[in-house]
Short mmCIF file of C-alpha atoms and ligand atoms in Angstrom, two decimals:
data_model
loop_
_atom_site.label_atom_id
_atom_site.label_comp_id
_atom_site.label_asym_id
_atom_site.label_seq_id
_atom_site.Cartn_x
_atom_site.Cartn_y
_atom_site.Cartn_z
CA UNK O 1 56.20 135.61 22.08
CA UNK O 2 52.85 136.88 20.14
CA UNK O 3 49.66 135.14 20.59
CA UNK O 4 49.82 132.80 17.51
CA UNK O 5 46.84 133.31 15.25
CA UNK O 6 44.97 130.93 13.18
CA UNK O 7 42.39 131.33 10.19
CA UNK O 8 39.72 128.98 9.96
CA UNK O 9 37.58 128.86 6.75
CA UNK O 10 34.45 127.48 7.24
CA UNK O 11 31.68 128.57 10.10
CA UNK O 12 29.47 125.49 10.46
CA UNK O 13 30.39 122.95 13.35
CA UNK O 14 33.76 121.68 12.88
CA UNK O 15 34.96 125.81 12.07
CA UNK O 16 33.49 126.67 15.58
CA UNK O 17 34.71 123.53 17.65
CA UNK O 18 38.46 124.28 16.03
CA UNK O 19 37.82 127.54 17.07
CA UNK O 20 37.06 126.69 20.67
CA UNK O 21 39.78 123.96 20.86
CA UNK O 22 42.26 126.78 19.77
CA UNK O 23 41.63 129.66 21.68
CA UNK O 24 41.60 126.80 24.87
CA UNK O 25 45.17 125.83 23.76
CA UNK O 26 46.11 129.75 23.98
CA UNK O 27 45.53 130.42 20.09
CA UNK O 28 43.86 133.84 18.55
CA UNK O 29 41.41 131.75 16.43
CA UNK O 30 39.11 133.66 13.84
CA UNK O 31 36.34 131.62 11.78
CA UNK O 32 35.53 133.26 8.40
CA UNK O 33 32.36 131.80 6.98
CA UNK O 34 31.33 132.70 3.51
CA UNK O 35 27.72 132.71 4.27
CA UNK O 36 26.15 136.21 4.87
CA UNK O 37 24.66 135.20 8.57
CA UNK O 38 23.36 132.51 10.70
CA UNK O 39 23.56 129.21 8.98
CA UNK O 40 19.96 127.42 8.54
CA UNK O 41 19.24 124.10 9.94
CA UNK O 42 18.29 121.91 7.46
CA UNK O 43 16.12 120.76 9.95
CA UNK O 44 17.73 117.30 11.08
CA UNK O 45 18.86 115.67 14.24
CA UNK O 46 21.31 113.99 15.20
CA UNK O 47 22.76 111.09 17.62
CA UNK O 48 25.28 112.15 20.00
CA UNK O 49 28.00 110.17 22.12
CA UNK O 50 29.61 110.37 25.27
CA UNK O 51 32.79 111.64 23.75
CA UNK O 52 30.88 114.60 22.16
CA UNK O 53 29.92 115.72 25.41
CA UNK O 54 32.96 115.22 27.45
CA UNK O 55 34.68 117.38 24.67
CA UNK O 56 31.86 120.20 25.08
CA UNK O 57 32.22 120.28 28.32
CA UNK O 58 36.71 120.63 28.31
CA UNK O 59 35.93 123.36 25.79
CA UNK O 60 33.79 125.18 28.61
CA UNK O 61 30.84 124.94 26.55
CA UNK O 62 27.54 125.40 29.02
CA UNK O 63 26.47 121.96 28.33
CA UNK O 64 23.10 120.18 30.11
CA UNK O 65 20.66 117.70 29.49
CA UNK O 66 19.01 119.84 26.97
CA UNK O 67 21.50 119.37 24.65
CA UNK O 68 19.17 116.53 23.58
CA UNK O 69 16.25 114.35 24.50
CA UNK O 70 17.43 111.10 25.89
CA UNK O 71 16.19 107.74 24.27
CA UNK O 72 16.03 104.68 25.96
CA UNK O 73 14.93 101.92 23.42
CA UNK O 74 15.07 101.15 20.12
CA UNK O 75 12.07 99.50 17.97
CA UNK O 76 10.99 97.68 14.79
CA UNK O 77 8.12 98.14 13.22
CA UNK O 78 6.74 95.67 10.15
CA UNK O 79 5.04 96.72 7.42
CA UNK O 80 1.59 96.20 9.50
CA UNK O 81 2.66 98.25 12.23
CA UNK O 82 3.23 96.25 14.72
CA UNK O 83 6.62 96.21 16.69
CA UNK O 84 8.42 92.89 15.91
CA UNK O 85 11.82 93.26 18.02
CA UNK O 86 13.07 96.09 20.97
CA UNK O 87 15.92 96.11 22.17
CA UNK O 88 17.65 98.67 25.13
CA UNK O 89 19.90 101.22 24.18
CA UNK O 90 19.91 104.63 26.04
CA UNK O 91 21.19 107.76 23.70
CA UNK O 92 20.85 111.19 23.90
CA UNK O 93 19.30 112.25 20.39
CA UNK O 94 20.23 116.35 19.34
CA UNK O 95 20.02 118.74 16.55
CA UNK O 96 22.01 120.20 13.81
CA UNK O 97 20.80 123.54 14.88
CA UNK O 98 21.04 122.87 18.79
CA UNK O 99 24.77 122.30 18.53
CA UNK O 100 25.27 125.11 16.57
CA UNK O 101 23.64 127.66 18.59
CA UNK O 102 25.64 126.34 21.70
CA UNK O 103 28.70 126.30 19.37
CA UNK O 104 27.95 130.01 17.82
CA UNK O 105 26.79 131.84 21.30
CA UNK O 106 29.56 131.07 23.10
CA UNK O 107 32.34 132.36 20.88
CA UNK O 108 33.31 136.24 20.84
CA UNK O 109 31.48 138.28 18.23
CA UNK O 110 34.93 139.76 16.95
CA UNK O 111 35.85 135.81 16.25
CA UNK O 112 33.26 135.34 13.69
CA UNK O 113 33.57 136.79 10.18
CA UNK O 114 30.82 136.48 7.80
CA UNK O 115 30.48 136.72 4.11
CA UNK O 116 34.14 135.74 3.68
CA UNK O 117 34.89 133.44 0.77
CA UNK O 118 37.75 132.05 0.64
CA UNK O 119 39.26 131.83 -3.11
CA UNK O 120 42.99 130.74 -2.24
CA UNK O 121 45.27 130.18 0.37
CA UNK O 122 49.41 130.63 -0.03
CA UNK O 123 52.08 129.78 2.78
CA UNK O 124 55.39 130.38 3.03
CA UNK O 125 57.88 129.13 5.66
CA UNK O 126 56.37 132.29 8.49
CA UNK O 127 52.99 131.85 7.82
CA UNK O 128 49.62 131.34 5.89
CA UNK O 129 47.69 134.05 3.72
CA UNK O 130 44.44 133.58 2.81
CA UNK O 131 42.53 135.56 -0.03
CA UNK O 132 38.70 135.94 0.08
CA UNK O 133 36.73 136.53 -2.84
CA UNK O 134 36.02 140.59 -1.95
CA UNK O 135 39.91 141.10 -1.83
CA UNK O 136 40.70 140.92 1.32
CA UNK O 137 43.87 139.18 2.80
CA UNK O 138 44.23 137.78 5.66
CA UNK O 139 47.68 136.68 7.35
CA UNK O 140 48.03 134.12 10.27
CA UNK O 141 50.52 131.03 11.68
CA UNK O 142 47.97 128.32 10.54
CA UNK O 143 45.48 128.01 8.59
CA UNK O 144 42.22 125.10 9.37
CA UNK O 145 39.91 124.13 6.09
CA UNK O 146 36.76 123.51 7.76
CA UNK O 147 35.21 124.40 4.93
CA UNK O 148 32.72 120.94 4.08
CA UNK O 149 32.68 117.98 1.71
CA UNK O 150 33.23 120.64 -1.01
CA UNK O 151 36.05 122.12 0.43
CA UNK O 152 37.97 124.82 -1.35
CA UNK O 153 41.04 124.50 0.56
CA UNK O 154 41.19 120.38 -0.29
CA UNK O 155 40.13 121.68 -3.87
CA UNK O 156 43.07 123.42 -4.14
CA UNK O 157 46.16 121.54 -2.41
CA UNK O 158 44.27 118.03 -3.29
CA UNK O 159 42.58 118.56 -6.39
CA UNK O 160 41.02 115.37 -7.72
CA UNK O 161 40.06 114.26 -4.34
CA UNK O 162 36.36 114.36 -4.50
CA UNK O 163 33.18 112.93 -2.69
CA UNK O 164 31.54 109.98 -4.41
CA UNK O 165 27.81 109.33 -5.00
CA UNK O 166 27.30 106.14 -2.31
CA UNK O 167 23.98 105.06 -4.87
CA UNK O 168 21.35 106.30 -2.58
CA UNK O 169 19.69 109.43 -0.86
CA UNK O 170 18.10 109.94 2.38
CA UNK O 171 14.70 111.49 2.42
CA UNK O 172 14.39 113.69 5.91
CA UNK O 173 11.77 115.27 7.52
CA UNK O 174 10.77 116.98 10.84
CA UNK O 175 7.49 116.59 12.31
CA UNK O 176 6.72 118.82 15.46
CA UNK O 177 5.73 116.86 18.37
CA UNK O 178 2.33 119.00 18.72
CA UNK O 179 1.39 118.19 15.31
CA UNK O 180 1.88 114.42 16.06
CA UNK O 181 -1.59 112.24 16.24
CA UNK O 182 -2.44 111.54 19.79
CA UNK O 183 -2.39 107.77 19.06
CA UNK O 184 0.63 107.74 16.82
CA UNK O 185 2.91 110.00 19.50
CA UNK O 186 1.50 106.86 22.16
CA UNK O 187 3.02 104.38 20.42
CA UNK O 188 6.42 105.69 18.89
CA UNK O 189 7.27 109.05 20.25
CA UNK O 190 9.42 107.92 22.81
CA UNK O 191 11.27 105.73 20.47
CA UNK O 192 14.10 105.36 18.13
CA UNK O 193 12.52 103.38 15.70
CA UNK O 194 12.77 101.76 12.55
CA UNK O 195 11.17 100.36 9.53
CA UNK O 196 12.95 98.13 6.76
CA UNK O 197 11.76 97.48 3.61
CA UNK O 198 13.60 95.62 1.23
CA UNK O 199 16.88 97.33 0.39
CA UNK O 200 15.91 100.52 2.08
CA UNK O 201 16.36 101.91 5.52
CA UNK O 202 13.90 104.34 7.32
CA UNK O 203 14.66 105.49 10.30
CA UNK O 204 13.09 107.74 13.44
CA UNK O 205 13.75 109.52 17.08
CA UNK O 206 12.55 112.40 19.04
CA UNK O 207 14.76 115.48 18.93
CA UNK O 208 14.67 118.90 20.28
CA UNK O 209 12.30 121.46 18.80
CA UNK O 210 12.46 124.13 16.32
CA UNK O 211 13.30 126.23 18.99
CA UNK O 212 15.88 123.85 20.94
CA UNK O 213 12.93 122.94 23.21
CA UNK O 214 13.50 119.30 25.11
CA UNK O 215 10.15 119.70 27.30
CA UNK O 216 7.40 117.21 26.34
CA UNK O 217 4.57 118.95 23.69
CA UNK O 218 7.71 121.12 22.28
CA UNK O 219 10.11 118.52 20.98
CA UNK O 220 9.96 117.56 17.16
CA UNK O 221 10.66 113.83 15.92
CA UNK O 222 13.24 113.36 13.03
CA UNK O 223 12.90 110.77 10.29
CA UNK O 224 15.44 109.26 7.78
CA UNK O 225 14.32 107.05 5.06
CA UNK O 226 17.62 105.80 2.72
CA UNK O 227 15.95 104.86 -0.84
CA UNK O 228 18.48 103.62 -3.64
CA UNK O 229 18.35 105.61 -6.48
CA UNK O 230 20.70 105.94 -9.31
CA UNK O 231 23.01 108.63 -10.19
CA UNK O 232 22.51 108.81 -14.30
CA UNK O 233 18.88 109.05 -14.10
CA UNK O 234 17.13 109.26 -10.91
CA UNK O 235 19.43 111.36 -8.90
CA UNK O 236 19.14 113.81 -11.93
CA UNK O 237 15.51 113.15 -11.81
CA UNK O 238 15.10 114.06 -8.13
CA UNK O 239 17.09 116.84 -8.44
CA UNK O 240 15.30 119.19 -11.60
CA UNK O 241 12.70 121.65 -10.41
CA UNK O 242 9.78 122.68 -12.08
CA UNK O 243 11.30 124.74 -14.78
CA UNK O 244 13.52 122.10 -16.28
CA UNK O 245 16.40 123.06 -14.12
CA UNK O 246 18.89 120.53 -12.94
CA UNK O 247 20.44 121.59 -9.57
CA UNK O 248 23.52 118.94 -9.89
CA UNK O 249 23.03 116.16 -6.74
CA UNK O 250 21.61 118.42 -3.76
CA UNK O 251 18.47 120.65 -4.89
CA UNK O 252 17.16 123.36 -2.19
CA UNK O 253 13.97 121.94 -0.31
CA UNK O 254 11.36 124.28 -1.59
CA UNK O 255 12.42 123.86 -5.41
CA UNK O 256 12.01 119.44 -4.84
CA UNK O 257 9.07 119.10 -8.08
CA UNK O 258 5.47 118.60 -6.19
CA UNK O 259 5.15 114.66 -8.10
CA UNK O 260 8.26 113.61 -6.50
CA UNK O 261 7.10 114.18 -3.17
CA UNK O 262 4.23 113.24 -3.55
CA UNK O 263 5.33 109.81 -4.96
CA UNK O 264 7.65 109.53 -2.03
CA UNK O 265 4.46 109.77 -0.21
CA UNK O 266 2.83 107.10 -1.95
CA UNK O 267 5.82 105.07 -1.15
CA UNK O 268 5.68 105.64 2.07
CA UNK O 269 2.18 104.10 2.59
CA UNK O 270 3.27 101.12 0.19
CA UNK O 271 6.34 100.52 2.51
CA UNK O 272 6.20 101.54 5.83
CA UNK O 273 4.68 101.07 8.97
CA UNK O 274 1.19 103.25 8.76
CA UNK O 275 2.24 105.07 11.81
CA UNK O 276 5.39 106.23 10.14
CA UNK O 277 3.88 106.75 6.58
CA UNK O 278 1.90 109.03 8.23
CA UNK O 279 4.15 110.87 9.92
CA UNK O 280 5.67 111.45 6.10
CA UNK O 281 2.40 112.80 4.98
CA UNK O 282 2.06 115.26 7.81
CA UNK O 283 5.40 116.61 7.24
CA UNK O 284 5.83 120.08 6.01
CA UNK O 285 8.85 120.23 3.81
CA UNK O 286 10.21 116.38 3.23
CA UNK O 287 14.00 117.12 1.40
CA UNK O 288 16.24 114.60 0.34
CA UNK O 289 20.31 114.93 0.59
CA UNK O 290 22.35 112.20 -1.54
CA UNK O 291 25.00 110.41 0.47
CA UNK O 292 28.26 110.58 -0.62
CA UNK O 293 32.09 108.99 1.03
CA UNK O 294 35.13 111.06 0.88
CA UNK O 295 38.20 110.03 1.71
CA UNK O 296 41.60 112.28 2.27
CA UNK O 297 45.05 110.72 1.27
CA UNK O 298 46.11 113.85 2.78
CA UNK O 299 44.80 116.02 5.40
CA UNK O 300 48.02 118.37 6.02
CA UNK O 301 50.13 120.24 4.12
CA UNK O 302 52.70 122.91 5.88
CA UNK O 303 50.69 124.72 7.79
CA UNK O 304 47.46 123.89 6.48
CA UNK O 305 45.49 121.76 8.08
CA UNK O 306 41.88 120.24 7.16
CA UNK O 307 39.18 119.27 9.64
CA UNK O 308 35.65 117.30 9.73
CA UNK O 309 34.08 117.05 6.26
CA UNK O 310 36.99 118.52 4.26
CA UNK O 311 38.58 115.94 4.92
CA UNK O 312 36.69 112.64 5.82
CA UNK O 313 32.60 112.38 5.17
CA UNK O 314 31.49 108.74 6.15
CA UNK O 315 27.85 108.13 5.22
CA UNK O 316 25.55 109.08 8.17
CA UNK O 317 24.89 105.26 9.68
CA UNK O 318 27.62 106.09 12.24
CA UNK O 319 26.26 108.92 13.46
CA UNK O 320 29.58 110.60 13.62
CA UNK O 321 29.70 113.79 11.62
CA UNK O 322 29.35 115.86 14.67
CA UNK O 323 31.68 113.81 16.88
CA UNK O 324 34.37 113.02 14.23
CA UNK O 325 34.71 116.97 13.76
CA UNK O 326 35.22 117.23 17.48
CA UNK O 327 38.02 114.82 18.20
CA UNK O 328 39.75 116.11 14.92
CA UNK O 329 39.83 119.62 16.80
CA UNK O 330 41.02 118.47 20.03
CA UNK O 331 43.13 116.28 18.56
CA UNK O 332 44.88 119.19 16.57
CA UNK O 333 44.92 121.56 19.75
CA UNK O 334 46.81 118.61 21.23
CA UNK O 335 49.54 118.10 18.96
CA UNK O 336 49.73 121.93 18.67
CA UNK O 337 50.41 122.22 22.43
CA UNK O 338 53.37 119.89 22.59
CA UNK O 339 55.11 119.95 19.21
CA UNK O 340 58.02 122.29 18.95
CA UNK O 341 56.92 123.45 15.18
CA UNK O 342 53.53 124.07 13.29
CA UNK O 343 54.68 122.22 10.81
CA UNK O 344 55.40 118.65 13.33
CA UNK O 345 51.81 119.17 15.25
CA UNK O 346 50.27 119.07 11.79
CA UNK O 347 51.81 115.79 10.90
CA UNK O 348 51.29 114.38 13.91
CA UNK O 349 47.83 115.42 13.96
CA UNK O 350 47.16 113.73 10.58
CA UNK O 351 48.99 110.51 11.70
CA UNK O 352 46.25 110.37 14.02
CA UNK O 353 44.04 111.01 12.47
CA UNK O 354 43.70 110.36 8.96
CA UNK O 355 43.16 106.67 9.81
CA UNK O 356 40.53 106.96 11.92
CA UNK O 357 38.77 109.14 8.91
CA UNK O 358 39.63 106.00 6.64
CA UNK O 359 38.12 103.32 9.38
CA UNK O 360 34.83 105.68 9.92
CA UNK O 361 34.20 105.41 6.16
CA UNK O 362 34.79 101.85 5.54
CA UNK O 363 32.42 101.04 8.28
CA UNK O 364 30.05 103.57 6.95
CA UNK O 365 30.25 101.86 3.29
CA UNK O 366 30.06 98.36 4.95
CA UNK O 367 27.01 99.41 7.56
CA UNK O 368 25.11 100.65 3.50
CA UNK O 369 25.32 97.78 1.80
CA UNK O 370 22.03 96.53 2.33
CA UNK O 371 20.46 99.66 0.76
CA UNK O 372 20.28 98.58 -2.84
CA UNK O 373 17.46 98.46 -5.30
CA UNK O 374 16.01 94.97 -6.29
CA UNK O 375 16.69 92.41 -7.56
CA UNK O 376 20.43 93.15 -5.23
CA UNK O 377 18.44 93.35 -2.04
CA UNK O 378 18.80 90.92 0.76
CA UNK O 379 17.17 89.86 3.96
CA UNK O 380 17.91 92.66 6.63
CA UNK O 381 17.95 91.22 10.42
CA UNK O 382 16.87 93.71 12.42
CA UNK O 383 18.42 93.17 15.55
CA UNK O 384 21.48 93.78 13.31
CA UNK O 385 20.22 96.92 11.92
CA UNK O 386 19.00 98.54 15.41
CA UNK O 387 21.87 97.55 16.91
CA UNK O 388 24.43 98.98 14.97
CA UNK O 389 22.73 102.60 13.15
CA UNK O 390 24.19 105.55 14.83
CA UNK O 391 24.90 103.56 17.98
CA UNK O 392 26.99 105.12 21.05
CA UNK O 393 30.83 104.65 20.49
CA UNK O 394 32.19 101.82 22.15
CA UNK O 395 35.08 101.33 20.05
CA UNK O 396 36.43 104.38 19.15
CA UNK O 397 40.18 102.82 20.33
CA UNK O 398 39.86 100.22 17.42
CA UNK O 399 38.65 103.14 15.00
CA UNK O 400 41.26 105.44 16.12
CA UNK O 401 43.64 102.38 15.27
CA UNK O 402 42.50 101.98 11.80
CA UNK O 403 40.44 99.09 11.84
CA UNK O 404 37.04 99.60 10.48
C1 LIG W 1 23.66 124.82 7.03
C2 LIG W 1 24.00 123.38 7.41
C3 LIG W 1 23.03 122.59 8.01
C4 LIG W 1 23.30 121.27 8.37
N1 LIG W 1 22.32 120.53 8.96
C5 LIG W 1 22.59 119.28 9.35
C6 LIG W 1 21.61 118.51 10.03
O1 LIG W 1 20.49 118.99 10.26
N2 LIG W 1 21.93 117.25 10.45
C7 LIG W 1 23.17 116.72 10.21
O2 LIG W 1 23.42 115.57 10.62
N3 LIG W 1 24.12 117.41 9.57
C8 LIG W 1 23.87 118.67 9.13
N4 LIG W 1 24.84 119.37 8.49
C9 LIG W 1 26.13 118.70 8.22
C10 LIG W 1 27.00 118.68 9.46
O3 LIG W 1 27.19 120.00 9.93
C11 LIG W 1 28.35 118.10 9.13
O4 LIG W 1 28.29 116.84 8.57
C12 LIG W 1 29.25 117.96 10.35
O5 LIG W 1 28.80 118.72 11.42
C13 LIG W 1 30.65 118.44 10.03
O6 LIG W 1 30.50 119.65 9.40
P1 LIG W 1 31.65 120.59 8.88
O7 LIG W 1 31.63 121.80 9.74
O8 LIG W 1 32.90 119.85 8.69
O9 LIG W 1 31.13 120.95 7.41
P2 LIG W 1 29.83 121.75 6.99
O10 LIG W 1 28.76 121.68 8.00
O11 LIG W 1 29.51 121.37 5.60
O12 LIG W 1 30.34 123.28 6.97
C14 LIG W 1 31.23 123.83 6.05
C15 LIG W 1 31.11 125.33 6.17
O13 LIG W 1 32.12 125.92 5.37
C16 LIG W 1 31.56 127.01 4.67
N5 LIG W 1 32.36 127.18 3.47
C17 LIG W 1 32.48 126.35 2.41
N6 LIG W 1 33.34 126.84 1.49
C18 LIG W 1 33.80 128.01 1.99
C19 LIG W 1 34.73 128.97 1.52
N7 LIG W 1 35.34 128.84 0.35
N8 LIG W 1 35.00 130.06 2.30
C20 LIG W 1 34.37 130.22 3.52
N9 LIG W 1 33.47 129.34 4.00
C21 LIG W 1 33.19 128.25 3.26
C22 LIG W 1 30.12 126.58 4.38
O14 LIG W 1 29.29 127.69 4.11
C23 LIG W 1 29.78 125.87 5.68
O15 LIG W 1 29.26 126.74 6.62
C24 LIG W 1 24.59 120.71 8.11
C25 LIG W 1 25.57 121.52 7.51
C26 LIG W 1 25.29 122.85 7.16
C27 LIG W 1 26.36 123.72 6.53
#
């Protein structure tokens, strides 16, 4: 029998991990991306889990240590500075940009198509065709949408089914670990660490550098502050540029107005712990990103299947963006191996997981309810707070069952 072939639309991290999860289960996989080359970081870590790294690792992905920086303890901070609660929890903190190099590298050139947009997709009961925006066609036994929150695929078999504005926006930041003052990088470095003012979030940990260094002097340290703002006015706000221009709800980093940082600045040293504020000031290019929920009904259709953010985005207190992609993928390759039609490891595969998307985003919503603007805010506890943000996954069985 021929080598079954599948398309998958959409090059970031869950294109590349189906991609490596199908060519392991014996699949010619080929990732069309619609971007012209490399994708950009935008410059953010991110928490990893056990899982993420057993999964690497099956794929044959060269895997080490320096896939992160490892983080022992997790801290508090008041508004004076001083650390008011600690508690242990080792994690091994990574980067966007770290995962997708590892990702990118280690798949065949020929596997990799850039500058292919996807427009439409048809199937028929012998296969998928997919057309991309400079004419071409392309013909295969499956077809993956791992094409983002704003997925074109989900657009089109699912239309209606779109993200929703969760009421607040994480400002982000990257501060390199040689630009970090000498006392500051004493106290917190090391740390995950958090501030909370009322009805906001901000949190902190050491990451890899710009260049995927994890040796001390080269790492960077990655900061997260969640700030309620509302979607008539001040998400509008945020996002117009100089010229009058409103970008919609994301707005590119170098276009965010000069007064807005700067009175996220100001906030900052209103509201934070000074060692933190400062790191805000020293940071080159702060950029905000509004945090949305999506939620699939459906995730399959024929022979279409979609994967990570097309079809589940849970806001980012889990930590699970990365992760979530990766069991989708394996979880497909799975059914795909045993079923005895496309068609059967597809449903199977959503059966699986389309509930776990569902429990991811409930506990998401519930783990954002205390980011609100006043007079809605409440007393945060802490211990609460540390011990539950983008925490390792210890119960991915009672996810995986549906219960948030
Ligand atoms: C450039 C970039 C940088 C990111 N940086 C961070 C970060 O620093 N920290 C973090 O936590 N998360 C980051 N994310 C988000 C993170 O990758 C995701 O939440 C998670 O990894 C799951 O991603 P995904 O692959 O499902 O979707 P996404 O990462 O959104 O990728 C979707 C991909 O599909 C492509 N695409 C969309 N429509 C089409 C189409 N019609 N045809 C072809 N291709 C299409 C997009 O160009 C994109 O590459 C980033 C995403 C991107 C795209």
């Amino acid at each position: 029998m021929a080598q079954p072939r599948a398309l998958v639309i959409g090059g970031s991290i869950a294109g590349l991990l189906a991609a490596h999860a199908l060519r392991g289960a014996g699949w010619d996989a080929v990732v069309y991306e619609r971007a012209e080359g490399d994708l950009r970081s935008r410059g953010a870590g991110l928490g990893t889990h056990e899982q993420l790294i057993a999964i690497f690792a099956r794929l044959g992905l060269p895997v080490d240590s320096t896939v992160g920086v490892e983080v022992d303890t997790r801290i508090c901070l008041d508004r004076t500075g001083r650390i008011t609660h600690r508690i242990a929890m080792p994690q091994r903190m990574s980067a966007w940009a770290r995962v997708y190099r590892l990702l990118k590298d280690a798949l065949p050139a020929q596997q990799y198509r850039y500058g292919m947009e996807l427009v439409r997709v048809d199937q028929d009961e012998r296969g998928v065709t997919a057309l991309f925006a400079d004419g071409t066609r392309e013909r295969g036994d499956l077809l993956i949408g791992a094409d983002g929150v704003r997925s074109t695929v989900r657009g089109q078999l699912w239309p209606g089914i779109e993200p929703s504005y969760a009421g607040y926006v994480a400002w982000r930041g990257l501060v390199d670990e040689s630009a970090f003052p000498a006392a500051i990088h004493d106290e917190i470095f090391e740390y995950y660490s958090f501030c909370l003012p009322p009805g906001e979030i901000m949190l902190s940990y050491p990451v890899p550098g710009r260049h995927n260094e994890t040796t001390r002097g080269r790492r960077g340290y990655n900061h997260i502050w969640y700030r309620p703002v509302d979607a008539e006015h001040g998400l509008r706000a945020l996002c117009t540029d100089a010229a009058g221009v409103c970008h919609g709800t994301a707005i590119a980093p170098p276009l965010i107005r000069p007064d807005v940082i700067a009175a996220m600045r100001a906030d900052a040293r209103a509201l934070l712990a000074p060692q933190i504020a400062t790191l805000v000031e020293i940071t080159e290019q702060p950029f905000f990103q509004a945090i949305f929920d999506l939620e699939s009904r459906h995730t399959v259709q024929g022979r279409i299947a979609l994967v990570g953010d097309a079809a589940f985005v849970a806001r980012p207190h889990v930590g699970m963006g990365v992760t979530k992609a990766a069991l989708d993928v394996v979880c497909l390759a799975e059914a795909l191996a045993g079923a005895s039609s496309i068609e059967s490891a597809l449903a199977r595969y959503e059966q699986q997981q389309r509930p776990f998307g569902s429990a991811l985003v409930a506990q998401a919503r519930r783990m954002g309810t205390p980011i609100k603007s006043a007079p809605h805010t409440a007393p945060q506890d802490p211990e609460d707070v540390m011990r539950h943000m983008g925490s390792p996954l210890v119960d991915l069985d009672r996810l995986r069952a549906g219960e948030p």
